[in-house]
Amino acid sequence: MTTVLAIGTYSDTDRAALENELAPVFANGPGDIAALPEDQRRQIRALTFMGHHPLGGAEMDLLPNLGLIANFGVGYDAIDVAAATARGIKVTNTPDVLNDDVADLAVALLIAQGRQMLPAADWVSSGNWAARGNFGLARKVSGGRAGIVGLGRIGRAIANRLAAFDMEIHYTSRREKETPGWTYHADPVSLAEAVDYLIVALVGGPETENHVSKEVIAALGPRGIIVNISRGSTIDEAALLDALESGAIAGAGLDVFLNEPDIDPRFLKLDNVVLQPHQGSATVETRAAMGQLQRDNARAFLNGDALLTPVN
Ligand code: 8YV
């Protein structure tokens, strides 16, 4: 009897591991649940979920015996956790195992934009270096002032890395935290005024929507670079595009967007950005660890054991 439904586009390795460990029925997205035969839907007790399409109460109601949604990812903003809780459904995620990779990418985006690595690489591959001489000068990143928006697990991993670059660390968070002397700002406008680099590491969801507002972006100023490795929804994207187009800020390094993967075409015309296709956790090692934790949560639930990383 199939008791597990696996939703999402899994890697071949994860798909094989899911088949081996949980023998699930597969579906591409939440929109495909309704098409499963009713007797199969009734058997489902655990759902392994991957992706960013909304999973709400209506979909949960199609699975009357569902007791667990095990998310592949630390961010679970696609899942209506309140609706799950109201139905007695537990939700788990995959925290910590991806902190290093996401923090590495944030630093890479910051340095890539600050040091103009994409245009400089083009300068070499286009033959301009030999034909036209040296590429222009970029800007120094080490020793600069960095503002971390959201000092959770990933924000802290980013701050630790930037501290090793001798950067002055400022942060904003729901509350002041214990740090090795980093400067707390109660609001993001005051944070943006104090720094040159703003690195967004918030959780997604309605609470943080447009947290990096038009005012925050304006406060960062014309030397400012914004890095976002969280969710597209955390920044007022229209205001960000306006600021990048007008030069109100210097540039951005972005891994996340609204409406991924159909991102706003205005991004494609900019020459002051480094864009990534939501790659923060996308290494072989980390994705394997995330998949393992997701399956371990599902198995624990099915065996009646304590969940490893519950969120409700
Ligand atoms: C995604 C992520 O889970 O962990 C997160 O919150 O955004 C990513 O690691 C991954 O892209 C799979 O959808």
CSV table of N, CA and C and ligand atoms in Angstrom, one decimal, residues 50-52 71-77 94 98 102 230-231 256 278 280-282 287 290, ligand 1:
chain,number,residue,atom,x,y,z
A,50,MET,N,8.5,19.3,-2.5
A,50,MET,CA,9.6,20.1,-3.0
A,50,MET,C,9.0,21.1,-4.0
A,51,GLY,N,9.4,22.3,-3.9
A,51,GLY,CA,9.0,23.3,-4.9
A,51,GLY,C,8.4,24.5,-4.2
A,52,HIS,N,8.0,25.4,-5.0
A,52,HIS,CA,7.5,26.7,-4.5
A,52,HIS,C,6.1,27.1,-4.9
A,71,ASN,N,9.0,19.0,4.1
A,71,ASN,CA,9.4,19.9,3.1
A,71,ASN,C,10.9,19.7,2.8
A,72,PHE,N,11.2,19.8,1.5
A,72,PHE,CA,12.6,19.8,1.0
A,72,PHE,C,13.1,21.2,0.9
A,73,GLY,N,13.7,21.7,2.0
A,73,GLY,CA,14.1,23.1,2.0
A,73,GLY,C,13.9,23.7,3.4
A,74,VAL,N,14.7,24.7,3.7
A,74,VAL,CA,14.5,25.3,5.0
A,74,VAL,C,13.3,26.2,5.0
A,75,GLY,N,13.1,26.9,3.9
A,75,GLY,CA,11.9,27.8,3.8
A,75,GLY,C,10.7,27.1,3.4
A,76,TYR,N,9.6,27.3,4.2
A,76,TYR,CA,8.4,26.6,3.9
A,76,TYR,C,7.2,27.5,3.7
A,77,ASP,N,7.5,28.7,3.1
A,77,ASP,CA,6.5,29.7,2.8
A,77,ASP,C,5.5,29.2,1.8
A,94,THR,N,14.1,21.4,6.3
A,94,THR,CA,15.5,20.9,6.3
A,94,THR,C,16.5,22.0,6.7
A,98,LEU,N,21.9,23.4,4.9
A,98,LEU,CA,22.2,24.2,3.8
A,98,LEU,C,22.9,25.6,4.1
A,102,VAL,N,24.4,28.3,1.2
A,102,VAL,CA,23.7,29.6,1.0
A,102,VAL,C,24.5,30.8,1.3
A,230,SER,N,17.2,35.0,-0.1
A,230,SER,CA,16.1,34.6,0.7
A,230,SER,C,14.9,34.2,-0.1
A,231,ARG,N,14.1,35.1,-0.4
A,231,ARG,CA,12.9,34.9,-1.3
A,231,ARG,C,12.7,36.2,-2.0
A,256,VAL,N,17.2,35.0,-5.9
A,256,VAL,CA,15.7,34.8,-5.8
A,256,VAL,C,14.9,35.9,-6.3
A,278,HIS,N,18.1,30.6,-8.4
A,278,HIS,CA,17.8,30.0,-7.1
A,278,HIS,C,18.7,28.8,-6.8
A,280,GLY,N,21.0,28.7,-4.1
A,280,GLY,CA,21.6,28.8,-2.8
A,280,GLY,C,22.1,27.4,-2.3
A,281,SER,N,21.2,26.4,-2.3
A,281,SER,CA,21.5,25.1,-1.7
A,281,SER,C,21.9,24.1,-2.8
A,282,ALA,N,22.1,24.6,-4.0
A,282,ALA,CA,22.2,23.6,-5.1
A,282,ALA,C,23.6,23.1,-5.3
A,287,ARG,N,22.3,19.1,-1.4
A,287,ARG,CA,21.0,18.6,-1.8
A,287,ARG,C,20.8,17.2,-1.3
A,290,MET,N,19.8,17.5,2.3
A,290,MET,CA,18.4,17.9,2.4
A,290,MET,C,17.5,16.8,2.2
B,1,8YV,C1,14.8,25.1,-2.2
B,1,8YV,C2,15.2,26.9,-0.7
B,1,8YV,O1,14.3,24.3,-1.2
B,1,8YV,O2,15.7,25.7,1.3
B,1,8YV,C3,15.1,26.6,0.8
B,1,8YV,O3,14.3,27.4,1.4
B,1,8YV,O4,14.8,27.9,-1.1
B,1,8YV,C4,15.9,25.9,-1.6
B,1,8YV,O5,16.9,25.2,-1.0
B,1,8YV,C5,15.2,24.3,-3.3
B,1,8YV,O6,15.4,25.1,-4.4
B,1,8YV,C6,14.2,23.2,-3.7
B,1,8YV,O7,13.0,23.8,-4.1
